[in-house]
């Protein structure tokens, strides 16, 4: 390419073959009226918008809003394992684990923070959590007045499990489902920490019994729903 010559690309060499505009097209008025008529008709069409914030949208349970911590029987399910912080792509989660003085087997987060300026609502934290302790809520209108305000601490993150029922039910149905294969979700396996095992489920099963039970469940025939 020669830089001495000016480029002529701006002019189409085929311009003589371009369609000629008619008089009506050249004066533009019919097109303007067509546009006005279209806008006028929309005034009588059913509204698809909402007057937010007076009217609020209730998202479906598949929606990924602000991540929250699940509060179960007045305490957090989180055992501060750190997996969510590890999986979080923008490093939005930080926490410090502690142990209960009366039961050293039980860990809990001394502090747990999510920097909502970093969070990208990817849902990886929910995906990896072994305790179903962090889930994506329906909360989408998040406002901060300062950078410090955007760091949500444990008190602001905790939401009672009853308020998250829809999402928890959704996860129960779809989480970790293996495509095309049978995966029978055993609810009693999803027990959140040792402390809740007998209180919540009263299974009376030791951990060994539960594993045996699971083995038997795994050997059950595949549901016809998946056998296509
Ligand atoms: S939703 Fe994604 S970005 Fe937000 S805290 Fe969870 S893992 Fe991090
Ligand atoms: S929220 Fe879940 S993954 Fe994150 S630290 Fe707590 S138990 Fe572990």
PDB file of C-alpha atoms and ligand atoms in Angstrom:
ATOM      1  CA  UNK A   1       0.000   0.000   0.000  1.00  0.00           C
ATOM      2  CA  UNK A   2       1.332   3.379  -0.970  1.00  0.00           C
ATOM      3  CA  UNK A   3       1.000   6.082   1.616  1.00  0.00           C
ATOM      4  CA  UNK A   4       1.714   8.729  -1.039  1.00  0.00           C
ATOM      5  CA  UNK A   5      -1.657   8.186  -2.658  1.00  0.00           C
ATOM      6  CA  UNK A   6      -4.862   9.314  -0.919  1.00  0.00           C
ATOM      7  CA  UNK A   7      -7.313   6.512  -0.217  1.00  0.00           C
ATOM      8  CA  UNK A   8     -10.467   6.550  -2.352  1.00  0.00           C
ATOM      9  CA  UNK A   9     -12.410   3.925  -0.457  1.00  0.00           C
ATOM     10  CA  UNK A  10     -14.921   6.435   0.834  1.00  0.00           C
ATOM     11  CA  UNK A  11     -16.555   6.717  -2.603  1.00  0.00           C
ATOM     12  CA  UNK A  12     -18.331   3.716  -3.999  1.00  0.00           C
ATOM     13  CA  UNK A  13     -17.224   3.267  -7.584  1.00  0.00           C
ATOM     14  CA  UNK A  14     -20.568   1.639  -8.337  1.00  0.00           C
ATOM     15  CA  UNK A  15     -22.578   4.696  -7.290  1.00  0.00           C
ATOM     16  CA  UNK A  16     -24.106   5.036 -10.742  1.00  0.00           C
ATOM     17  CA  UNK A  17     -25.903   1.725 -10.255  1.00  0.00           C
ATOM     18  CA  UNK A  18     -27.474   2.791  -6.944  1.00  0.00           C
ATOM     19  CA  UNK A  19     -31.254   3.044  -6.835  1.00  0.00           C
ATOM     20  CA  UNK A  20     -32.592   6.551  -7.325  1.00  0.00           C
ATOM     21  CA  UNK A  21     -34.769   7.867  -4.480  1.00  0.00           C
ATOM     22  CA  UNK A  22     -38.290   8.867  -5.465  1.00  0.00           C
ATOM     23  CA  UNK A  23     -39.624  12.342  -4.714  1.00  0.00           C
ATOM     24  CA  UNK A  24     -41.579  11.090  -1.688  1.00  0.00           C
ATOM     25  CA  UNK A  25     -38.485   9.403  -0.338  1.00  0.00           C
ATOM     26  CA  UNK A  26     -36.424  12.510  -0.821  1.00  0.00           C
ATOM     27  CA  UNK A  27     -38.789  14.781   1.131  1.00  0.00           C
ATOM     28  CA  UNK A  28     -38.786  12.314   4.127  1.00  0.00           C
ATOM     29  CA  UNK A  29     -42.222  13.408   5.351  1.00  0.00           C
ATOM     30  CA  UNK A  30     -44.071  10.117   4.714  1.00  0.00           C
ATOM     31  CA  UNK A  31     -41.402   8.255   6.673  1.00  0.00           C
ATOM     32  CA  UNK A  32     -41.671  10.733   9.547  1.00  0.00           C
ATOM     33  CA  UNK A  33     -45.450  10.287   9.675  1.00  0.00           C
ATOM     34  CA  UNK A  34     -45.038   6.515   9.546  1.00  0.00           C
ATOM     35  CA  UNK A  35     -42.792   6.737  12.616  1.00  0.00           C
ATOM     36  CA  UNK A  36     -45.245   9.009  14.431  1.00  0.00           C
ATOM     37  CA  UNK A  37     -48.119   6.651  13.621  1.00  0.00           C
ATOM     38  CA  UNK A  38     -46.155   3.717  15.019  1.00  0.00           C
ATOM     39  CA  UNK A  39     -45.437   5.627  18.263  1.00  0.00           C
ATOM     40  CA  UNK A  40     -49.115   6.670  18.508  1.00  0.00           C
ATOM     41  CA  UNK A  41     -50.270   3.051  18.194  1.00  0.00           C
ATOM     42  CA  UNK A  42     -47.970   2.017  21.068  1.00  0.00           C
ATOM     43  CA  UNK A  43     -49.933   4.306  23.416  1.00  0.00           C
ATOM     44  CA  UNK A  44     -52.814   1.825  23.228  1.00  0.00           C
ATOM     45  CA  UNK A  45     -50.750  -1.354  23.319  1.00  0.00           C
ATOM     46  CA  UNK A  46     -50.565  -3.262  26.631  1.00  0.00           C
ATOM     47  CA  UNK A  47     -47.648  -2.006  28.756  1.00  0.00           C
ATOM     48  CA  UNK A  48     -44.682  -4.367  29.076  1.00  0.00           C
ATOM     49  CA  UNK A  49     -42.728  -2.048  31.357  1.00  0.00           C
ATOM     50  CA  UNK A  50     -43.064  -1.518  35.111  1.00  0.00           C
ATOM     51  CA  UNK A  51     -43.131   1.643  37.197  1.00  0.00           C
ATOM     52  CA  UNK A  52     -40.156   0.690  39.324  1.00  0.00           C
ATOM     53  CA  UNK A  53     -39.764   1.009  42.315  1.00  0.00           C
ATOM     54  CA  UNK A  54     -43.518   1.291  42.989  1.00  0.00           C
ATOM     55  CA  UNK A  55     -44.036  -1.886  40.973  1.00  0.00           C
ATOM     56  CA  UNK A  56     -41.479  -4.575  41.590  1.00  0.00           C
ATOM     57  CA  UNK A  57     -40.555  -7.568  39.494  1.00  0.00           C
ATOM     58  CA  UNK A  58     -40.590 -10.912  41.218  1.00  0.00           C
ATOM     59  CA  UNK A  59     -37.870 -12.915  39.453  1.00  0.00           C
ATOM     60  CA  UNK A  60     -38.218 -16.672  38.862  1.00  0.00           C
ATOM     61  CA  UNK A  61     -36.246 -19.016  41.102  1.00  0.00           C
ATOM     62  CA  UNK A  62     -33.593 -19.547  38.387  1.00  0.00           C
ATOM     63  CA  UNK A  63     -32.633 -15.853  38.755  1.00  0.00           C
ATOM     64  CA  UNK A  64     -29.211 -15.120  40.254  1.00  0.00           C
ATOM     65  CA  UNK A  65     -29.448 -12.041  42.426  1.00  0.00           C
ATOM     66  CA  UNK A  66     -27.289 -11.014  45.368  1.00  0.00           C
ATOM     67  CA  UNK A  67     -25.576 -13.989  47.086  1.00  0.00           C
ATOM     68  CA  UNK A  68     -26.751 -14.480  50.678  1.00  0.00           C
ATOM     69  CA  UNK A  69     -25.922 -16.764  53.583  1.00  0.00           C
ATOM     70  CA  UNK A  70     -28.610 -19.210  54.676  1.00  0.00           C
ATOM     71  CA  UNK A  71     -29.714 -18.930  58.281  1.00  0.00           C
ATOM     72  CA  UNK A  72     -30.966 -22.238  59.609  1.00  0.00           C
ATOM     73  CA  UNK A  73     -32.590 -22.399  63.045  1.00  0.00           C
ATOM     74  CA  UNK A  74     -31.124 -19.056  63.992  1.00  0.00           C
ATOM     75  CA  UNK A  75     -27.545 -19.812  62.998  1.00  0.00           C
ATOM     76  CA  UNK A  76     -25.578 -19.815  59.798  1.00  0.00           C
ATOM     77  CA  UNK A  77     -25.168 -23.074  57.907  1.00  0.00           C
ATOM     78  CA  UNK A  78     -21.716 -21.958  56.805  1.00  0.00           C
ATOM     79  CA  UNK A  79     -18.855 -23.947  58.301  1.00  0.00           C
ATOM     80  CA  UNK A  80     -16.211 -21.569  56.964  1.00  0.00           C
ATOM     81  CA  UNK A  81     -14.583 -24.151  54.726  1.00  0.00           C
ATOM     82  CA  UNK A  82     -13.432 -21.428  52.349  1.00  0.00           C
ATOM     83  CA  UNK A  83     -14.453 -23.178  49.136  1.00  0.00           C
ATOM     84  CA  UNK A  84     -16.648 -20.311  47.994  1.00  0.00           C
ATOM     85  CA  UNK A  85     -13.837 -17.810  48.523  1.00  0.00           C
ATOM     86  CA  UNK A  86     -11.546 -20.082  46.557  1.00  0.00           C
ATOM     87  CA  UNK A  87     -14.005 -20.433  43.670  1.00  0.00           C
ATOM     88  CA  UNK A  88     -14.994 -16.780  43.505  1.00  0.00           C
ATOM     89  CA  UNK A  89     -13.418 -15.395  40.291  1.00  0.00           C
ATOM     90  CA  UNK A  90     -13.122 -11.720  41.378  1.00  0.00           C
ATOM     91  CA  UNK A  91     -12.048 -12.640  44.955  1.00  0.00           C
ATOM     92  CA  UNK A  92     -15.108 -10.957  46.429  1.00  0.00           C
ATOM     93  CA  UNK A  93     -15.461 -13.232  49.470  1.00  0.00           C
ATOM     94  CA  UNK A  94     -13.375 -13.156  52.608  1.00  0.00           C
ATOM     95  CA  UNK A  95     -13.865 -14.931  55.888  1.00  0.00           C
ATOM     96  CA  UNK A  96     -12.192 -16.141  59.035  1.00  0.00           C
ATOM     97  CA  UNK A  97     -13.054 -19.532  60.511  1.00  0.00           C
ATOM     98  CA  UNK A  98     -13.553 -20.126  64.224  1.00  0.00           C
ATOM     99  CA  UNK A  99     -14.573 -23.112  66.320  1.00  0.00           C
ATOM    100  CA  UNK A 100     -17.336 -23.311  68.849  1.00  0.00           C
ATOM    101  CA  UNK A 101     -15.937 -23.515  72.351  1.00  0.00           C
ATOM    102  CA  UNK A 102     -18.499 -26.143  73.437  1.00  0.00           C
ATOM    103  CA  UNK A 103     -18.144 -28.257  70.285  1.00  0.00           C
ATOM    104  CA  UNK A 104     -14.775 -27.995  68.528  1.00  0.00           C
ATOM    105  CA  UNK A 105     -16.093 -30.122  65.646  1.00  0.00           C
ATOM    106  CA  UNK A 106     -18.343 -27.277  64.656  1.00  0.00           C
ATOM    107  CA  UNK A 107     -16.774 -24.428  62.741  1.00  0.00           C
ATOM    108  CA  UNK A 108     -18.384 -21.171  61.870  1.00  0.00           C
ATOM    109  CA  UNK A 109     -17.228 -17.968  60.170  1.00  0.00           C
ATOM    110  CA  UNK A 110     -16.031 -15.420  62.689  1.00  0.00           C
ATOM    111  CA  UNK A 111     -16.578 -12.868  59.982  1.00  0.00           C
ATOM    112  CA  UNK A 112     -17.834 -13.367  56.461  1.00  0.00           C
ATOM    113  CA  UNK A 113     -17.821 -10.573  53.919  1.00  0.00           C
ATOM    114  CA  UNK A 114     -18.756 -10.179  50.287  1.00  0.00           C
ATOM    115  CA  UNK A 115     -17.577  -7.131  48.429  1.00  0.00           C
ATOM    116  CA  UNK A 116     -20.576  -6.401  46.232  1.00  0.00           C
ATOM    117  CA  UNK A 117     -18.544  -4.048  44.057  1.00  0.00           C
ATOM    118  CA  UNK A 118     -16.578  -7.085  42.948  1.00  0.00           C
ATOM    119  CA  UNK A 119     -19.331  -9.695  42.798  1.00  0.00           C
ATOM    120  CA  UNK A 120     -20.275 -10.624  39.237  1.00  0.00           C
ATOM    121  CA  UNK A 121     -23.264 -12.788  40.231  1.00  0.00           C
ATOM    122  CA  UNK A 122     -21.729 -15.853  38.627  1.00  0.00           C
ATOM    123  CA  UNK A 123     -23.135 -18.233  41.252  1.00  0.00           C
ATOM    124  CA  UNK A 124     -19.900 -20.241  41.577  1.00  0.00           C
ATOM    125  CA  UNK A 125     -19.998 -19.805  45.369  1.00  0.00           C
ATOM    126  CA  UNK A 126     -23.434 -21.414  45.473  1.00  0.00           C
ATOM    127  CA  UNK A 127     -22.282 -24.156  43.138  1.00  0.00           C
ATOM    128  CA  UNK A 128     -19.311 -25.248  45.243  1.00  0.00           C
ATOM    129  CA  UNK A 129     -20.745 -24.848  48.726  1.00  0.00           C
ATOM    130  CA  UNK A 130     -21.014 -28.306  50.331  1.00  0.00           C
ATOM    131  CA  UNK A 131     -23.492 -27.073  52.955  1.00  0.00           C
ATOM    132  CA  UNK A 132     -25.932 -25.191  50.738  1.00  0.00           C
ATOM    133  CA  UNK A 133     -24.999 -22.294  52.974  1.00  0.00           C
ATOM    134  CA  UNK A 134     -24.642 -19.608  50.333  1.00  0.00           C
ATOM    135  CA  UNK A 135     -27.276 -19.193  47.647  1.00  0.00           C
ATOM    136  CA  UNK A 136     -28.229 -16.653  45.027  1.00  0.00           C
ATOM    137  CA  UNK A 137     -31.260 -14.678  46.199  1.00  0.00           C
ATOM    138  CA  UNK A 138     -33.837 -12.697  44.247  1.00  0.00           C
ATOM    139  CA  UNK A 139     -32.481  -9.407  45.519  1.00  0.00           C
ATOM    140  CA  UNK A 140     -31.474  -7.254  42.559  1.00  0.00           C
ATOM    141  CA  UNK A 141     -31.787  -3.635  43.681  1.00  0.00           C
ATOM    142  CA  UNK A 142     -28.536  -3.088  45.506  1.00  0.00           C
ATOM    143  CA  UNK A 143     -27.508   0.454  46.316  1.00  0.00           C
ATOM    144  CA  UNK A 144     -24.417   1.742  48.106  1.00  0.00           C
ATOM    145  CA  UNK A 145     -23.489   5.188  49.294  1.00  0.00           C
ATOM    146  CA  UNK A 146     -19.805   4.453  49.670  1.00  0.00           C
ATOM    147  CA  UNK A 147     -17.250   1.764  48.937  1.00  0.00           C
ATOM    148  CA  UNK A 148     -17.361   0.619  52.572  1.00  0.00           C
ATOM    149  CA  UNK A 149     -21.134   0.313  52.304  1.00  0.00           C
ATOM    150  CA  UNK A 150     -20.686  -2.182  49.457  1.00  0.00           C
ATOM    151  CA  UNK A 151     -18.959  -4.677  51.735  1.00  0.00           C
ATOM    152  CA  UNK A 152     -21.730  -6.863  53.121  1.00  0.00           C
ATOM    153  CA  UNK A 153     -20.928  -8.439  56.462  1.00  0.00           C
ATOM    154  CA  UNK A 154     -22.462 -11.542  58.015  1.00  0.00           C
ATOM    155  CA  UNK A 155     -25.365  -9.647  59.567  1.00  0.00           C
ATOM    156  CA  UNK A 156     -26.401  -8.222  56.199  1.00  0.00           C
ATOM    157  CA  UNK A 157     -25.809 -11.488  54.380  1.00  0.00           C
ATOM    158  CA  UNK A 158     -27.802 -13.810  56.618  1.00  0.00           C
ATOM    159  CA  UNK A 159     -31.329 -14.571  55.399  1.00  0.00           C
ATOM    160  CA  UNK A 160     -33.636 -17.151  57.042  1.00  0.00           C
ATOM    161  CA  UNK A 161     -34.002 -20.314  54.976  1.00  0.00           C
ATOM    162  CA  UNK A 162     -37.785 -19.881  54.919  1.00  0.00           C
ATOM    163  CA  UNK A 163     -37.335 -16.718  52.818  1.00  0.00           C
ATOM    164  CA  UNK A 164     -35.112 -18.605  50.383  1.00  0.00           C
ATOM    165  CA  UNK A 165     -37.408 -21.572  49.965  1.00  0.00           C
ATOM    166  CA  UNK A 166     -37.961 -21.090  46.231  1.00  0.00           C
ATOM    167  CA  UNK A 167     -34.251 -21.016  45.454  1.00  0.00           C
ATOM    168  CA  UNK A 168     -33.501 -23.935  47.772  1.00  0.00           C
ATOM    169  CA  UNK A 169     -36.251 -25.972  46.102  1.00  0.00           C
ATOM    170  CA  UNK A 170     -34.846 -25.024  42.720  1.00  0.00           C
ATOM    171  CA  UNK A 171     -31.369 -26.171  43.766  1.00  0.00           C
ATOM    172  CA  UNK A 172     -32.791 -29.383  45.150  1.00  0.00           C
ATOM    173  CA  UNK A 173     -34.284 -30.166  41.775  1.00  0.00           C
ATOM    174  CA  UNK A 174     -31.545 -29.019  39.430  1.00  0.00           C
ATOM    175  CA  UNK A 175     -28.241 -28.689  41.251  1.00  0.00           C
ATOM    176  CA  UNK A 176     -25.592 -31.235  40.290  1.00  0.00           C
ATOM    177  CA  UNK A 177     -28.038 -33.040  38.047  1.00  0.00           C
ATOM    178  CA  UNK A 178     -26.084 -35.213  35.667  1.00  0.00           C
ATOM    179  CA  UNK A 179     -27.285 -34.895  32.118  1.00  0.00           C
ATOM    180  CA  UNK A 180     -28.857 -38.009  30.766  1.00  0.00           C
ATOM    181  CA  UNK A 181     -28.170 -40.078  33.845  1.00  0.00           C
ATOM    182  CA  UNK A 182     -30.112 -41.013  36.913  1.00  0.00           C
ATOM    183  CA  UNK A 183     -29.348 -39.056  40.025  1.00  0.00           C
ATOM    184  CA  UNK A 184     -31.653 -39.693  42.912  1.00  0.00           C
ATOM    185  CA  UNK A 185     -31.382 -36.842  45.366  1.00  0.00           C
ATOM    186  CA  UNK A 186     -31.612 -38.175  48.893  1.00  0.00           C
ATOM    187  CA  UNK A 187     -32.785 -35.367  51.067  1.00  0.00           C
ATOM    188  CA  UNK A 188     -31.410 -36.824  54.260  1.00  0.00           C
ATOM    189  CA  UNK A 189     -27.923 -36.638  52.768  1.00  0.00           C
ATOM    190  CA  UNK A 190     -28.168 -32.906  52.611  1.00  0.00           C
ATOM    191  CA  UNK A 191     -27.816 -32.429  56.328  1.00  0.00           C
ATOM    192  CA  UNK A 192     -26.109 -29.289  57.318  1.00  0.00           C
ATOM    193  CA  UNK A 193     -23.377 -30.170  59.751  1.00  0.00           C
ATOM    194  CA  UNK A 194     -23.351 -32.791  62.457  1.00  0.00           C
ATOM    195  CA  UNK A 195     -25.285 -30.603  64.883  1.00  0.00           C
ATOM    196  CA  UNK A 196     -28.438 -30.740  62.748  1.00  0.00           C
ATOM    197  CA  UNK A 197     -28.354 -34.388  61.842  1.00  0.00           C
ATOM    198  CA  UNK A 198     -30.483 -35.851  64.564  1.00  0.00           C
ATOM    199  CA  UNK A 199     -32.388 -32.727  65.497  1.00  0.00           C
ATOM    200  CA  UNK A 200     -33.626 -32.036  61.987  1.00  0.00           C
ATOM    201  CA  UNK A 201     -33.978 -35.463  60.522  1.00  0.00           C
ATOM    202  CA  UNK A 202     -34.029 -37.825  63.419  1.00  0.00           C
ATOM    203  CA  UNK A 203     -32.660 -40.467  61.094  1.00  0.00           C
ATOM    204  CA  UNK A 204     -31.169 -42.470  63.928  1.00  0.00           C
ATOM    205  CA  UNK A 205     -28.528 -43.556  61.421  1.00  0.00           C
ATOM    206  CA  UNK A 206     -24.833 -43.415  62.093  1.00  0.00           C
ATOM    207  CA  UNK A 207     -22.631 -42.010  59.374  1.00  0.00           C
ATOM    208  CA  UNK A 208     -21.706 -45.579  58.370  1.00  0.00           C
ATOM    209  CA  UNK A 209     -25.395 -46.529  58.170  1.00  0.00           C
ATOM    210  CA  UNK A 210     -26.058 -43.483  56.043  1.00  0.00           C
ATOM    211  CA  UNK A 211     -23.296 -44.433  53.624  1.00  0.00           C
ATOM    212  CA  UNK A 212     -24.704 -47.951  53.416  1.00  0.00           C
ATOM    213  CA  UNK A 213     -28.129 -46.488  52.764  1.00  0.00           C
ATOM    214  CA  UNK A 214     -26.678 -44.307  50.024  1.00  0.00           C
ATOM    215  CA  UNK A 215     -25.010 -47.322  48.438  1.00  0.00           C
ATOM    216  CA  UNK A 216     -28.368 -49.078  48.346  1.00  0.00           C
ATOM    217  CA  UNK A 217     -29.981 -45.981  46.854  1.00  0.00           C
ATOM    218  CA  UNK A 218     -27.312 -45.855  44.165  1.00  0.00           C
ATOM    219  CA  UNK A 219     -28.094 -49.420  43.212  1.00  0.00           C
ATOM    220  CA  UNK A 220     -31.776 -48.723  42.623  1.00  0.00           C
ATOM    221  CA  UNK A 221     -32.916 -48.928  39.060  1.00  0.00           C
ATOM    222  CA  UNK A 222     -32.804 -45.765  36.979  1.00  0.00           C
ATOM    223  CA  UNK A 223     -35.992 -43.772  36.807  1.00  0.00           C
ATOM    224  CA  UNK A 224     -37.907 -44.108  33.536  1.00  0.00           C
ATOM    225  CA  UNK A 225     -37.697 -40.316  33.319  1.00  0.00           C
ATOM    226  CA  UNK A 226     -34.021 -40.640  32.411  1.00  0.00           C
ATOM    227  CA  UNK A 227     -33.946 -43.917  30.586  1.00  0.00           C
ATOM    228  CA  UNK A 228     -34.682 -42.525  27.094  1.00  0.00           C
TER     229      UNK A 228
HETATM  230  S1  LIG B   1     -21.638 -14.870  42.814  1.00  0.00           S
HETATM  231 FE1  LIG B   1     -19.594 -15.250  41.910  1.00  0.00          FE
HETATM  232  S2  LIG B   1     -18.555 -13.298  42.114  1.00  0.00           S
HETATM  233 FE2  LIG B   1     -20.307 -13.186  43.502  1.00  0.00          FE
HETATM  234  S3  LIG B   1     -19.523 -13.855  45.470  1.00  0.00           S
HETATM  235 FE3  LIG B   1     -20.324 -15.680  44.443  1.00  0.00          FE
HETATM  236  S4  LIG B   1     -18.552 -16.595  43.371  1.00  0.00           S
HETATM  237 FE4  LIG B   1     -18.013 -14.479  43.924  1.00  0.00          FE
HETATM  238  S1  LIG B   2     -20.551 -20.559  52.384  1.00  0.00           S
HETATM  239 FE1  LIG B   2     -20.290 -22.737  51.951  1.00  0.00          FE
HETATM  240  S2  LIG B   2     -18.435 -22.859  50.689  1.00  0.00           S
HETATM  241 FE2  LIG B   2     -18.441 -20.839  51.659  1.00  0.00          FE
HETATM  242  S3  LIG B   2     -17.228 -21.122  53.503  1.00  0.00           S
HETATM  243 FE3  LIG B   2     -19.368 -21.409  54.075  1.00  0.00          FE
HETATM  244  S4  LIG B   2     -19.695 -23.628  53.923  1.00  0.00           S
HETATM  245 FE4  LIG B   2     -17.791 -23.176  52.803  1.00  0.00          FE
END
